[in-house]
Short mmCIF file of C-alpha atoms and ligand atoms in Angstrom, two decimals:
data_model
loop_
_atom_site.label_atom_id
_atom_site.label_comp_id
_atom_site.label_asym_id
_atom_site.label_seq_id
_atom_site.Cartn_x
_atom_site.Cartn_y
_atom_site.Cartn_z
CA UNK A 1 -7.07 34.33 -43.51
CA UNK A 2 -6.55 31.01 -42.23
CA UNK A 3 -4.42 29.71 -44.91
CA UNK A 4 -2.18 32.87 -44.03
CA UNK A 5 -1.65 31.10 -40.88
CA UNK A 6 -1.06 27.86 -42.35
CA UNK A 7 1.92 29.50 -44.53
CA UNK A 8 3.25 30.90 -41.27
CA UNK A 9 3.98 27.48 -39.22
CA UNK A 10 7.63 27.02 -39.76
CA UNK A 11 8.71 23.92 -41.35
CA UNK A 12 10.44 21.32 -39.47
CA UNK A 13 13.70 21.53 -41.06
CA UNK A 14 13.64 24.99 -39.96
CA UNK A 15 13.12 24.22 -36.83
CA UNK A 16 15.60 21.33 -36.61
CA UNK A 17 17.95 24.21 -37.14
CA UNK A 18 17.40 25.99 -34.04
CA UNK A 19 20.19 25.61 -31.50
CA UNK A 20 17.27 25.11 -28.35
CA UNK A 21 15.77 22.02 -30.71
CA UNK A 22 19.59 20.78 -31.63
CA UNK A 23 20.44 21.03 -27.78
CA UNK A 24 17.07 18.94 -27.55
CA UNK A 25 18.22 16.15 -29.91
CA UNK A 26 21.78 15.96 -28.64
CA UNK A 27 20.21 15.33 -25.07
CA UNK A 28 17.49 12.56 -26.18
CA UNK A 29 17.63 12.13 -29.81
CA UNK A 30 16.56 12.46 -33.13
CA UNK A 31 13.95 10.20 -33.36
CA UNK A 32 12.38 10.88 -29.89
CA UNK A 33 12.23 14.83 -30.68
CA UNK A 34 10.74 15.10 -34.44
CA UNK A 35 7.63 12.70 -32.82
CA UNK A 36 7.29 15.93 -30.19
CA UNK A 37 7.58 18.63 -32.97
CA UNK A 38 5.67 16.69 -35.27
CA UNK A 39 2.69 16.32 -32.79
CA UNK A 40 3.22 19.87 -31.62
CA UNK A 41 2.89 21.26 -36.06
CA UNK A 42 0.05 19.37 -36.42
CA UNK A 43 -1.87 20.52 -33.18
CA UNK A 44 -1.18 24.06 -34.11
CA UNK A 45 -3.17 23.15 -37.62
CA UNK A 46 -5.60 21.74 -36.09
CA UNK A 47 -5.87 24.57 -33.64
CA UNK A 48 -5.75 27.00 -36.58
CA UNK A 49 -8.55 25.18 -38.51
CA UNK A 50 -10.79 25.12 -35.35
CA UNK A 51 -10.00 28.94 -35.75
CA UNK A 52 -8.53 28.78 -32.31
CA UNK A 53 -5.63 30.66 -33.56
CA UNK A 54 -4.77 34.25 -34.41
CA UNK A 55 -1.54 35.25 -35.98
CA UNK A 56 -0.19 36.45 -33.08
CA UNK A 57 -1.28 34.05 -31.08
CA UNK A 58 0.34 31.58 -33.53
CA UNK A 59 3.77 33.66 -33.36
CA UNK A 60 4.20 33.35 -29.87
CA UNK A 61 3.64 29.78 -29.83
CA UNK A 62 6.12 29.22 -32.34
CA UNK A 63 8.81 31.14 -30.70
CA UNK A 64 8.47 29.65 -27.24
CA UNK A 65 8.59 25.93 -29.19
CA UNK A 66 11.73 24.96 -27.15
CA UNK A 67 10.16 25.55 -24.07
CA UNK A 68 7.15 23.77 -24.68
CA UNK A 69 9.15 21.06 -26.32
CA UNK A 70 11.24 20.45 -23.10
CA UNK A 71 8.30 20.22 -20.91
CA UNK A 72 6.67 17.63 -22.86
CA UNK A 73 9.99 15.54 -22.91
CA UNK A 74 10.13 15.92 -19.39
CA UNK A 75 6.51 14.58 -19.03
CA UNK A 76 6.90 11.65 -21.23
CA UNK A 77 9.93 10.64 -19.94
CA UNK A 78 8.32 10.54 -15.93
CA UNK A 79 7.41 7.47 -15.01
CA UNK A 80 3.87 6.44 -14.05
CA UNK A 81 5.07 4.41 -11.60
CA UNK A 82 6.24 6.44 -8.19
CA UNK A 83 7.40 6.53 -4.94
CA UNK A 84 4.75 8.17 -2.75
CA UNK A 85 4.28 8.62 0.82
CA UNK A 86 1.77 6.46 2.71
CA UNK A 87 0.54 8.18 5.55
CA UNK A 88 -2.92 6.19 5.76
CA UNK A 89 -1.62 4.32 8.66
CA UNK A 90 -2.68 0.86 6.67
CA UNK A 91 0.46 -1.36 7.01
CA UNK A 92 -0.24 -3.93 4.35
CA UNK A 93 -1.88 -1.59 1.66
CA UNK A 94 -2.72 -3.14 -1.70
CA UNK A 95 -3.00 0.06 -3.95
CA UNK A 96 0.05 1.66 -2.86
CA UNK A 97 2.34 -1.84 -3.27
CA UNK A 98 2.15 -3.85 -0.02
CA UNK A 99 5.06 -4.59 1.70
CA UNK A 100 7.71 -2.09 0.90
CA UNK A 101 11.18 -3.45 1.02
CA UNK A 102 14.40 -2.83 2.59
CA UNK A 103 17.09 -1.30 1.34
CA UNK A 104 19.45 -4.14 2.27
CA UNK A 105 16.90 -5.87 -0.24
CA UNK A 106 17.05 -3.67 -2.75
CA UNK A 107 20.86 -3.99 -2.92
CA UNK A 108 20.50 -7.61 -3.24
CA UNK A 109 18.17 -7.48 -6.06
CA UNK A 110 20.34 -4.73 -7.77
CA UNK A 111 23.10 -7.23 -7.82
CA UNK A 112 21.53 -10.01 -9.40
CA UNK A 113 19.30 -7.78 -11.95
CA UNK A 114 22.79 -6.61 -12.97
CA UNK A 115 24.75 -10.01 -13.67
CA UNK A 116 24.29 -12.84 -14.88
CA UNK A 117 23.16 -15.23 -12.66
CA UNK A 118 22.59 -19.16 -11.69
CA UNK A 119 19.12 -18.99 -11.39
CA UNK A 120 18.82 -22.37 -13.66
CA UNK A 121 22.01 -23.99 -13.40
CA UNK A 122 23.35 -25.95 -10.77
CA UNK A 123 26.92 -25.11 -10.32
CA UNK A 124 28.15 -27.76 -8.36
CA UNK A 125 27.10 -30.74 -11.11
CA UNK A 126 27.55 -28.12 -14.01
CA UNK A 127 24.85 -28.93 -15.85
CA UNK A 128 20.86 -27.41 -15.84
CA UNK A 129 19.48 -26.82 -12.24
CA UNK A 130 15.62 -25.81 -11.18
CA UNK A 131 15.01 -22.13 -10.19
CA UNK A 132 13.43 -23.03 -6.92
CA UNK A 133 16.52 -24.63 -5.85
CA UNK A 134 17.71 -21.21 -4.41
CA UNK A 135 14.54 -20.95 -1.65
CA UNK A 136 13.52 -24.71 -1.41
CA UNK A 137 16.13 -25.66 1.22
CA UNK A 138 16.00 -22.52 3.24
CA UNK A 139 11.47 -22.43 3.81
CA UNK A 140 12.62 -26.99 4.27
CA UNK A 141 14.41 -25.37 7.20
CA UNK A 142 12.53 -22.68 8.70
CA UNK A 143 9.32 -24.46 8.61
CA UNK A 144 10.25 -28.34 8.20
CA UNK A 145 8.51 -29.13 5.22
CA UNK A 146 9.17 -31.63 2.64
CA UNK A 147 9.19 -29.28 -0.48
CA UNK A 148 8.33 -25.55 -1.63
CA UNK A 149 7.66 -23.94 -4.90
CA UNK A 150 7.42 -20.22 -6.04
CA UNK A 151 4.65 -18.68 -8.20
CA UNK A 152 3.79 -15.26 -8.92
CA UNK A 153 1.37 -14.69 -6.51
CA UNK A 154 -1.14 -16.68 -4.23
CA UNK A 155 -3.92 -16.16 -6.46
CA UNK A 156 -1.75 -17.97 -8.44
CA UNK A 157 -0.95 -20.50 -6.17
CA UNK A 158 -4.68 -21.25 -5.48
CA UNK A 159 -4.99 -21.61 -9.50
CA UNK A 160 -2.31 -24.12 -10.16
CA UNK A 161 -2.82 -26.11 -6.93
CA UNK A 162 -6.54 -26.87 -7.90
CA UNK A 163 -5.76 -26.99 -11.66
CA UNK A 164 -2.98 -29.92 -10.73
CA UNK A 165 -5.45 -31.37 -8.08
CA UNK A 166 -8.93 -31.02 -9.14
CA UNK A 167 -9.54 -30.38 -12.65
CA UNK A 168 -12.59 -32.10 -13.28
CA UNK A 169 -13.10 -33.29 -9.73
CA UNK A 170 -15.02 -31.87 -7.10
CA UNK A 171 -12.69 -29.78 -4.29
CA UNK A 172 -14.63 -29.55 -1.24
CA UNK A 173 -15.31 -25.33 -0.23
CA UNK A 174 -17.71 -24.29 3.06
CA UNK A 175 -19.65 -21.55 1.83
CA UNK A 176 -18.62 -19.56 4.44
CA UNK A 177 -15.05 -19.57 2.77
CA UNK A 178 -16.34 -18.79 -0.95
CA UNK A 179 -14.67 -15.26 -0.19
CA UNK A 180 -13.91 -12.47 -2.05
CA UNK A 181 -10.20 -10.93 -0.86
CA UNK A 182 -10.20 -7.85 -3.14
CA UNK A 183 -9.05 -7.27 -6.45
CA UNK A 184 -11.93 -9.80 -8.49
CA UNK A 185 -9.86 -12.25 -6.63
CA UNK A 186 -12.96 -14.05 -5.76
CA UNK A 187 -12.57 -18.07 -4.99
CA UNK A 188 -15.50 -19.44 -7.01
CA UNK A 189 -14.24 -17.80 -9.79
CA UNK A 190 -10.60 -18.92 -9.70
CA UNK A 191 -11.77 -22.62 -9.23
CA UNK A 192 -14.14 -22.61 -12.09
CA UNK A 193 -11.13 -21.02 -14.22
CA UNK A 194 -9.00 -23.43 -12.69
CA UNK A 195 -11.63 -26.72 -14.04
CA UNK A 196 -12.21 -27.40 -10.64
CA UNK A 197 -15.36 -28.18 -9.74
CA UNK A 198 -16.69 -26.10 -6.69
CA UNK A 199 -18.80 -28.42 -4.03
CA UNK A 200 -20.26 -26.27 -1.72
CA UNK A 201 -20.23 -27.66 2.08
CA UNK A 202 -22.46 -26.29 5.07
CA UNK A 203 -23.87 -23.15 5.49
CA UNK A 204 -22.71 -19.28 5.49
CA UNK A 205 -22.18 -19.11 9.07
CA UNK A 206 -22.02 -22.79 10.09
CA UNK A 207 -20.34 -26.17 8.33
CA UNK A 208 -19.63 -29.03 11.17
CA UNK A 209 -17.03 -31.91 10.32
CA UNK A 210 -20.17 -33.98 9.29
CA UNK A 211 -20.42 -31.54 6.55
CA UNK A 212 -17.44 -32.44 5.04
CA UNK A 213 -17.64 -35.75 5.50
CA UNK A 214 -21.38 -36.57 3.84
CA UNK A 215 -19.95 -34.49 0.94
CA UNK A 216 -16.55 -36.79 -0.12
CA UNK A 217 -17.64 -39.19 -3.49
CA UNK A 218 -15.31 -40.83 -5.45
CA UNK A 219 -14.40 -37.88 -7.71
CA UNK A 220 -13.47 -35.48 -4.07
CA UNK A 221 -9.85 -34.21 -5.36
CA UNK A 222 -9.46 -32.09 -2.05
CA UNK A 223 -10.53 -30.02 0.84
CA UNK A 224 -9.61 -26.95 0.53
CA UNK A 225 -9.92 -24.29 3.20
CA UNK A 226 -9.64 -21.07 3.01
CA UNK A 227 -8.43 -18.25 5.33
CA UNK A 228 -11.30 -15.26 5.58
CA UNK A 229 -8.95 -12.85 5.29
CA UNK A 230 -10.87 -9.91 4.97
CA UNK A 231 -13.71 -10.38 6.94
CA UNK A 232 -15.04 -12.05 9.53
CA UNK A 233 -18.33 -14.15 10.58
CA UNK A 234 -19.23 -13.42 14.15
CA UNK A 235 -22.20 -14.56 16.11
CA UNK A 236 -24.12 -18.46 15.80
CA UNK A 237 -21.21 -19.31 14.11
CA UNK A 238 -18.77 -22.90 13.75
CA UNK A 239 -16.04 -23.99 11.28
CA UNK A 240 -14.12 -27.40 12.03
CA UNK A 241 -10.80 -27.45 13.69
CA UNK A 242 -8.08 -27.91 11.29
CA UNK A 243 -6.87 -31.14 12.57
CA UNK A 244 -10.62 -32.29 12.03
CA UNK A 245 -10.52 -31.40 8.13
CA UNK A 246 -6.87 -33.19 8.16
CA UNK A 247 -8.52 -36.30 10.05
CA UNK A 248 -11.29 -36.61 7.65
CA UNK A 249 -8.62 -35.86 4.57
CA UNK A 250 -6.46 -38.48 5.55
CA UNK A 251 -9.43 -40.82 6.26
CA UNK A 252 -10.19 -40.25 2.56
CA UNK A 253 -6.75 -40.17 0.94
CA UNK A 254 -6.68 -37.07 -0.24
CA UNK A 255 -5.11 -33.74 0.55
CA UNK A 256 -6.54 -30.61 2.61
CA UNK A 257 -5.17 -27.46 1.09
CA UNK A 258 -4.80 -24.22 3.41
CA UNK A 259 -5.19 -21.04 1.77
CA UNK A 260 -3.89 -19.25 4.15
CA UNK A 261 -3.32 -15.77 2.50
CA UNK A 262 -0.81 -13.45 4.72
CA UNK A 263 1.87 -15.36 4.75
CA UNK A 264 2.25 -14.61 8.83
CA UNK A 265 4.96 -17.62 9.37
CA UNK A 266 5.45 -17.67 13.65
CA UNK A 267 3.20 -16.52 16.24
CA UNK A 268 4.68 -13.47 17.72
CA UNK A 269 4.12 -10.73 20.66
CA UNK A 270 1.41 -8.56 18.50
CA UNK A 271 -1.62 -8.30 19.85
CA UNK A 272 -3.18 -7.49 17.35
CA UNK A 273 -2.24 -10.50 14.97
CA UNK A 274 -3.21 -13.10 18.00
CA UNK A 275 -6.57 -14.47 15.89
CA UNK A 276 -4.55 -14.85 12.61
CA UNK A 277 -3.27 -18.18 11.60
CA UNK A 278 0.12 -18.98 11.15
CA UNK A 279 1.68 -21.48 8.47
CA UNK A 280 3.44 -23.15 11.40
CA UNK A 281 0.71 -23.96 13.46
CA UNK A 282 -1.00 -25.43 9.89
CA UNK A 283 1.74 -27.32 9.13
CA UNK A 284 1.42 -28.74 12.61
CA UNK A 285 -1.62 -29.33 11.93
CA UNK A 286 -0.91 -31.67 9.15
CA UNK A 287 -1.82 -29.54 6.24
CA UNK A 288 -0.79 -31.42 3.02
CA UNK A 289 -0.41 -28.22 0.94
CA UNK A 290 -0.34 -24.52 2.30
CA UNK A 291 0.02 -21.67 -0.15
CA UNK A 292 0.55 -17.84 1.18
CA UNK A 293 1.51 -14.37 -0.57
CA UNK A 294 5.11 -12.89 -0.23
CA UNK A 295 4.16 -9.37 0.18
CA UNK A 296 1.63 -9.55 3.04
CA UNK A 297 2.80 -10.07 6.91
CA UNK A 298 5.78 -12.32 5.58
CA UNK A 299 7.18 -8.98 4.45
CA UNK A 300 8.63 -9.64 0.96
CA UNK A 301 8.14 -9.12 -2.52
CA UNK A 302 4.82 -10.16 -4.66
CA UNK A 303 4.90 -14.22 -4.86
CA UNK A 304 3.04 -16.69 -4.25
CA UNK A 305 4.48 -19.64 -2.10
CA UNK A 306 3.24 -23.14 -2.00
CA UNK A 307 4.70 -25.61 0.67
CA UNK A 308 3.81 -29.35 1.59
CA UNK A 309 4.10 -32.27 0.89
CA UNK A 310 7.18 -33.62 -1.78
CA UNK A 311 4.44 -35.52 -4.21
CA UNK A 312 1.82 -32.90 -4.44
CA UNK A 313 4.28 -30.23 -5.09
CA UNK A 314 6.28 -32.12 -7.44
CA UNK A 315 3.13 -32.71 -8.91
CA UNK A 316 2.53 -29.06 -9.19
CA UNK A 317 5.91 -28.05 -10.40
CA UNK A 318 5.13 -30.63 -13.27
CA UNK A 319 1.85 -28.48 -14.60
CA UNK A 320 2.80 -26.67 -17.86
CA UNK A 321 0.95 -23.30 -16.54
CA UNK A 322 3.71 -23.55 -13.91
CA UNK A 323 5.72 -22.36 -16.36
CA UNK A 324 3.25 -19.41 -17.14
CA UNK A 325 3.09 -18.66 -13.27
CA UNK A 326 6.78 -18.44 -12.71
CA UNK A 327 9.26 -15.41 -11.27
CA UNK A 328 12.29 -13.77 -12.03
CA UNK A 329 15.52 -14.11 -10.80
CA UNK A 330 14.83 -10.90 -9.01
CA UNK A 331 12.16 -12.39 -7.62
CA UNK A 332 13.97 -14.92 -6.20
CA UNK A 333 16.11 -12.85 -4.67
CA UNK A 334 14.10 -10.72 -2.72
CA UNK A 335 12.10 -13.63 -1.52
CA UNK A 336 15.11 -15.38 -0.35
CA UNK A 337 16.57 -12.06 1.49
CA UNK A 338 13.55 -11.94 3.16
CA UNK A 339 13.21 -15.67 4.39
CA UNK A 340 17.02 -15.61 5.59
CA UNK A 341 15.38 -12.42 7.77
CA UNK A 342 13.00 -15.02 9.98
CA UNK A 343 15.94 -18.10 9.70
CA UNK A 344 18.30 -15.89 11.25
CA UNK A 345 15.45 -14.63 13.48
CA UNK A 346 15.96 -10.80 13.47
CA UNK A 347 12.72 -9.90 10.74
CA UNK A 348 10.69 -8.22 13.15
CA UNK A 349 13.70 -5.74 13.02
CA UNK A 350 14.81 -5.66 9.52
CA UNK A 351 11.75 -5.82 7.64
CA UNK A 352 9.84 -2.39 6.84
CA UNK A 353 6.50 -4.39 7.21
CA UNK A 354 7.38 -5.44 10.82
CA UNK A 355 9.58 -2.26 11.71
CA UNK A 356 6.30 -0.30 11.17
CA UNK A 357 3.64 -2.96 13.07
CA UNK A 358 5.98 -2.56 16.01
CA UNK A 359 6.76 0.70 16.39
CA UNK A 360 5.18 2.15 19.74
CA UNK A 361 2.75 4.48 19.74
CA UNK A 362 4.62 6.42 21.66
CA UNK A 363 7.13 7.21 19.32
CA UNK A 364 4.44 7.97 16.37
CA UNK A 365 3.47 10.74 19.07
CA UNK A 366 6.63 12.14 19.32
CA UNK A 367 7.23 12.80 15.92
CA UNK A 368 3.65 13.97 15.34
CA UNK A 369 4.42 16.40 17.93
CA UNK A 370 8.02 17.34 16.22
CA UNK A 371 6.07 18.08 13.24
CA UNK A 372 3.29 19.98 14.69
CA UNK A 373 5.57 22.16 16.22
CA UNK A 374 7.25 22.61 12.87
CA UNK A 375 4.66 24.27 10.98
CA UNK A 376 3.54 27.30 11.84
CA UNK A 377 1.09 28.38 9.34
CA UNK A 378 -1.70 30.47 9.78
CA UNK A 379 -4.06 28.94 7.90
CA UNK A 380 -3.17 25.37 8.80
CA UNK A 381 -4.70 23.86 12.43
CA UNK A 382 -2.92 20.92 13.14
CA UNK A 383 -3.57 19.12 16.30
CA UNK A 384 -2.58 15.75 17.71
CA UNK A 385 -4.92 12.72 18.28
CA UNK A 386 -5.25 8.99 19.45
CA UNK A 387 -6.24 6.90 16.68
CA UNK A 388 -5.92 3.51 14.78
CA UNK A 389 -3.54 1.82 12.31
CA UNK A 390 -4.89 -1.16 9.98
CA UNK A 391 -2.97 -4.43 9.31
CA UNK A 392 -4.37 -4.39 6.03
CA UNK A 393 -3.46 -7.28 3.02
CA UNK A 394 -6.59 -8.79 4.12
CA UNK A 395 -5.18 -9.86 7.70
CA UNK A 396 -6.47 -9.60 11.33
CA UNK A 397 -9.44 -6.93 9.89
CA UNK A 398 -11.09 -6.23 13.23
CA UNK A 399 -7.45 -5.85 14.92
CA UNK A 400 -7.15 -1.91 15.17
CA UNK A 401 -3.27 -1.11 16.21
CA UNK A 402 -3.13 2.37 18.76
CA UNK A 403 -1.51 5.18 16.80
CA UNK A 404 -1.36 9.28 16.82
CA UNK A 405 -2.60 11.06 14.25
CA UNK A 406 -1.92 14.50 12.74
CA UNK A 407 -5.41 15.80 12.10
CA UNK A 408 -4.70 19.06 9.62
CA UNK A 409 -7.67 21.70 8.98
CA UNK A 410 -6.99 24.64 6.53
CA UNK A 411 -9.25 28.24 7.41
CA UNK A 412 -8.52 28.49 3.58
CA UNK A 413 -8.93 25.34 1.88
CA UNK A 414 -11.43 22.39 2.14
CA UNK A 415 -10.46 19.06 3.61
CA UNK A 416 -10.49 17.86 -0.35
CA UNK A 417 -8.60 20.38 -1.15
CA UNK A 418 -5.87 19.60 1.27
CA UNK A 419 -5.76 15.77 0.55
CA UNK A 420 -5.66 16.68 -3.20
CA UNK A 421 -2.58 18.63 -2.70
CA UNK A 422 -0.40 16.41 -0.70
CA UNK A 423 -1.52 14.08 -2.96
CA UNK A 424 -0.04 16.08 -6.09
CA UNK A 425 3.33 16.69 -4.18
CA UNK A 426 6.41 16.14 -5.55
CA UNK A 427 6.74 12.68 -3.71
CA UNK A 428 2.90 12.19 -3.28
CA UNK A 429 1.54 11.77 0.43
CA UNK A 430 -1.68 9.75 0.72
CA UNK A 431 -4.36 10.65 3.80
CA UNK A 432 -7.30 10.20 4.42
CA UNK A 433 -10.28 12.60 5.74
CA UNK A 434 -12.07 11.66 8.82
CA UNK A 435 -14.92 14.24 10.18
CA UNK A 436 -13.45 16.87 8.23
CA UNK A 437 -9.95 16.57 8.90
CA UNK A 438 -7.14 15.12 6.80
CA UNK A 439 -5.56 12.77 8.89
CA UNK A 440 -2.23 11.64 8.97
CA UNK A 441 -0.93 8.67 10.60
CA UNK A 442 2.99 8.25 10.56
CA UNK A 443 3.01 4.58 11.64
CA UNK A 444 2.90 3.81 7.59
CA UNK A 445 5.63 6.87 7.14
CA UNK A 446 9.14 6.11 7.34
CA UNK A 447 10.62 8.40 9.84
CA UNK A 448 13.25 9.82 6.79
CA UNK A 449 10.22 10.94 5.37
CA UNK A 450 9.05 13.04 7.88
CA UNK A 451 11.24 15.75 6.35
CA UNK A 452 8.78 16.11 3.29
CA UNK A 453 5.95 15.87 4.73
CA UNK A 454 6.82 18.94 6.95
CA UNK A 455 8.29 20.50 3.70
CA UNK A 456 4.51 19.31 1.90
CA UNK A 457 2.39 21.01 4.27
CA UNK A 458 4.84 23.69 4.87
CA UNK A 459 3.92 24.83 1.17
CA UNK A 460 0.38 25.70 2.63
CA UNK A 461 1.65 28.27 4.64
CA UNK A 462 3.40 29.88 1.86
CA UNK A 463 1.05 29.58 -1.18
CA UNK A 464 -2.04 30.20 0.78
C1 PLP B 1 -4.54 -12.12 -0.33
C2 PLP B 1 -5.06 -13.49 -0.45
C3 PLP B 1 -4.99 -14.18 -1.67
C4 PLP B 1 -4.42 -13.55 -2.90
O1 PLP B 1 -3.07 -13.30 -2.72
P1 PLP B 1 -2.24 -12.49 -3.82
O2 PLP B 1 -0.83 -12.71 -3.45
O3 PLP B 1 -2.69 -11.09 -3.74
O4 PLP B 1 -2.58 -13.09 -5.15
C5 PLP B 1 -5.48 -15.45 -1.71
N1 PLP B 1 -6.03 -16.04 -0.63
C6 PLP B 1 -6.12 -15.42 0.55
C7 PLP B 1 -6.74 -16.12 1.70
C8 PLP B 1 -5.63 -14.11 0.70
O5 PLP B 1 -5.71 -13.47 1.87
#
């Protein structure tokens, strides 16, 4: 019986004969199509030898091949990467990118992914030239340091700055610093990778100046501090000033190294960004090295930036892993677009990251209540709430930024239901459930998109 069925699969040059398959192989190609047939023959034998398979089940599958085939195609050929809709309301959000760029951006990027470039060669002499030669003079500008270099991100940064500085000399930490900022990005962990050799100073919630001081031997490489990021120590608490860890650095000769993490350059109006530190008020501080990420607060693509003094960063730029570290040309271009954004002083207003911290409340209602008033539906209750929006990227975690929500109940479906299915739309819209709700915060949606995500939970009212 079975080997009946085994005599009926058609043969592949049979197939190949078939106008739908030839249309198939003039569209992709040759190559790219017999892999999909081939695939397809053999899970029909396999299906047949499982006895999963009756003749006429095996008929039918054979004669709807072309269809089948174009599906797949179409689902190997989608990316896994996508566009999606972030409707969490967290600003900064690590799993769906960070900092989204401009368009502007984009454009710029688009031109030098497309050409050939200057990235290594200096024009004006006409001979080789140093990648970081296209952002080096513009952050010497905007935050009057002596030098800057570019790696691929701050974790990084952290890695090469203590490899070039402290391999096989202590680095001064206080263990209220040995953080954790997401991702297995845990300090400890980098420095031992990094042949530093961790010395822990003070306590959890308490390391004085004194600290630091009783703990620098000959073999201290640096102090580094680190920014908390994502959390925060309240209570019987005390870290030194800055300026303190500088004094007692300088005292000893060697450098104090800010990890600083957001990359939030100037102080600005937000109040909700008032407790987190800026790399201009470290530098005036006297940091000797500062390092930050691209795509946090300062808005840009994924980098990691280190600043400071000329000698330790040369010094830096000299490590081989530097070269292991490095960016593209693309890169480079983004993170330039975006630092010409805060020297020509208008980033608040042209970069997506800062567009959406700043929009007013106010305006999140307003198109909350557009869209409310768009769906009628009767199994979808959508209402209108006061609620808050989250930094995110590890900065200013306590700082909750006023915001309306959509709250969305379904007399049909469950709350997971709901947030599974926006989440498997076309452009796919992330939420989050709160008390049984799926909530909906447009601070984190541009307001183009609002047009799908009336058109996503339109589909409710239709399907349901
Ligand atoms: C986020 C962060 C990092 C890691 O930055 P990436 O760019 O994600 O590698 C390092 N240090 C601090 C303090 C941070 O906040």
């Amino acid at each position: 019986m079975s080997t009946n069925l085994f005599a009926k699969i058609p043969s592949v040059d049979s197939l190949l004969k078939r106008p739908g398959i030839q249309q198939l192989i003039d569209h992709y190609s040759r190559g790219f199509v017999l892999r999909q047939l081939d695939q397809f023959l053999a899970e029909l034998r396999s299906k047949i030898k499982q006895g999963l398979m009756d003749s006429s089940e095996l008929e039918s599958a054979t004669s709807m091949i072309e269809d089948h085939l174009t599906l797949v195609l179409q689902q190997r050929l989608a990316p896994s990467l996508l566009k999606v809709i972030n409707a969490t309301g967290v600003i900064v959000f690590t799993n769906a990118g960070r900092a989204p760029m401009a368009p502007d951006l984009a454009e710029r990027v688009s031109e030098v992914a497309t050409s050939y470039t200057n990235l290594e060669y200096d024009l004006k002499k006409g001979s080789r030239g140093h990648r970081d030669q296209h952002l080096e003079d513009r952050i010497k500008r905007l935050l009057d340091c002596e030098a800057a270099t570019v790696c691929n991100n701050a974790a990084a940064a952290v890695f090469l700055i203590l490899n070039t500085l402290s391999a096989g000399k202590k680095a001064l930490v206080s263990r209220g610093e040995l953080v954790e900022i997401g991702g297995s990005f845990r300090i400890p962990e980098i420095m031992v990778k990094s042949g530093a050799v961790l010395r822990e100073v003070g306590t959890t919630n308490k390391t004085k100046a004194e600290d630091y001081e009783k703990s620098i031997e000959d073999d201290t490489a640096l102090i580094l501090r680190v920014h908390q990021s994502n959390y925060r120590i309240v209570g019987f608490t005390h870290r030194p000033s800055l300026e303190e860890l500088v004094t007692i650095a300088d005292k000893n000769a060697i450098p104090l190294v800010h990890d600083i993490g957001s990359g939030y350059l100037f102080r600005t109006q937000h109040p909700c960004l008032q407790d987190e530190p800026t790399v201009e008020a470290s530098l005036a501080a006297g940091s000797h090295l500062i390092c930050f990420s691209g795509d946090k607060l300062l808005g840009g693509p994924q980098a990691g930036v280190i600043i400071g003094k000329k000698d330790i960063v040369d010094r830096i730029r000299k490590n081989p892993l530097m070269r292991a570290c490095r960016v593209d040309k693309m890169t480079y271009a983004a993170l330039d677009w975006t630092l010409l954004q805060y020297e020509k002083g208008t980033f608040e207003k042209t970069l997506p990251v800062w567009q959406l911290l700043s929009t007013p409340a106010e305006s999140i209602r307003n198109r909350a209540l557009e869209i409310k008033k768009r769906i009628s539906s009767r199994v979808l209750e959508v209402s209108i709430r006061e609620g808050v929006s989250l930094t995110g990227g590890g900065s200013a975690p306590e700082e909750e930024i006023p915001t309306w929500l959509l709250a969305i109940t379904s007399t049909r479906h469950s709350p997971n239901q709901l947030e599974d299915s926006l989440r498997s739309y076309e452009i796919p819209i992330l939420s989050r459930i709160e008390e049984d709700q799926v909530l909906l915060d447009l601070r984190t949606v541009f307001p183009d998109q609002d047009e799908i995500v009336i058109e996503a939970l339109t589909q409710f009212s239709t399907t349901a």
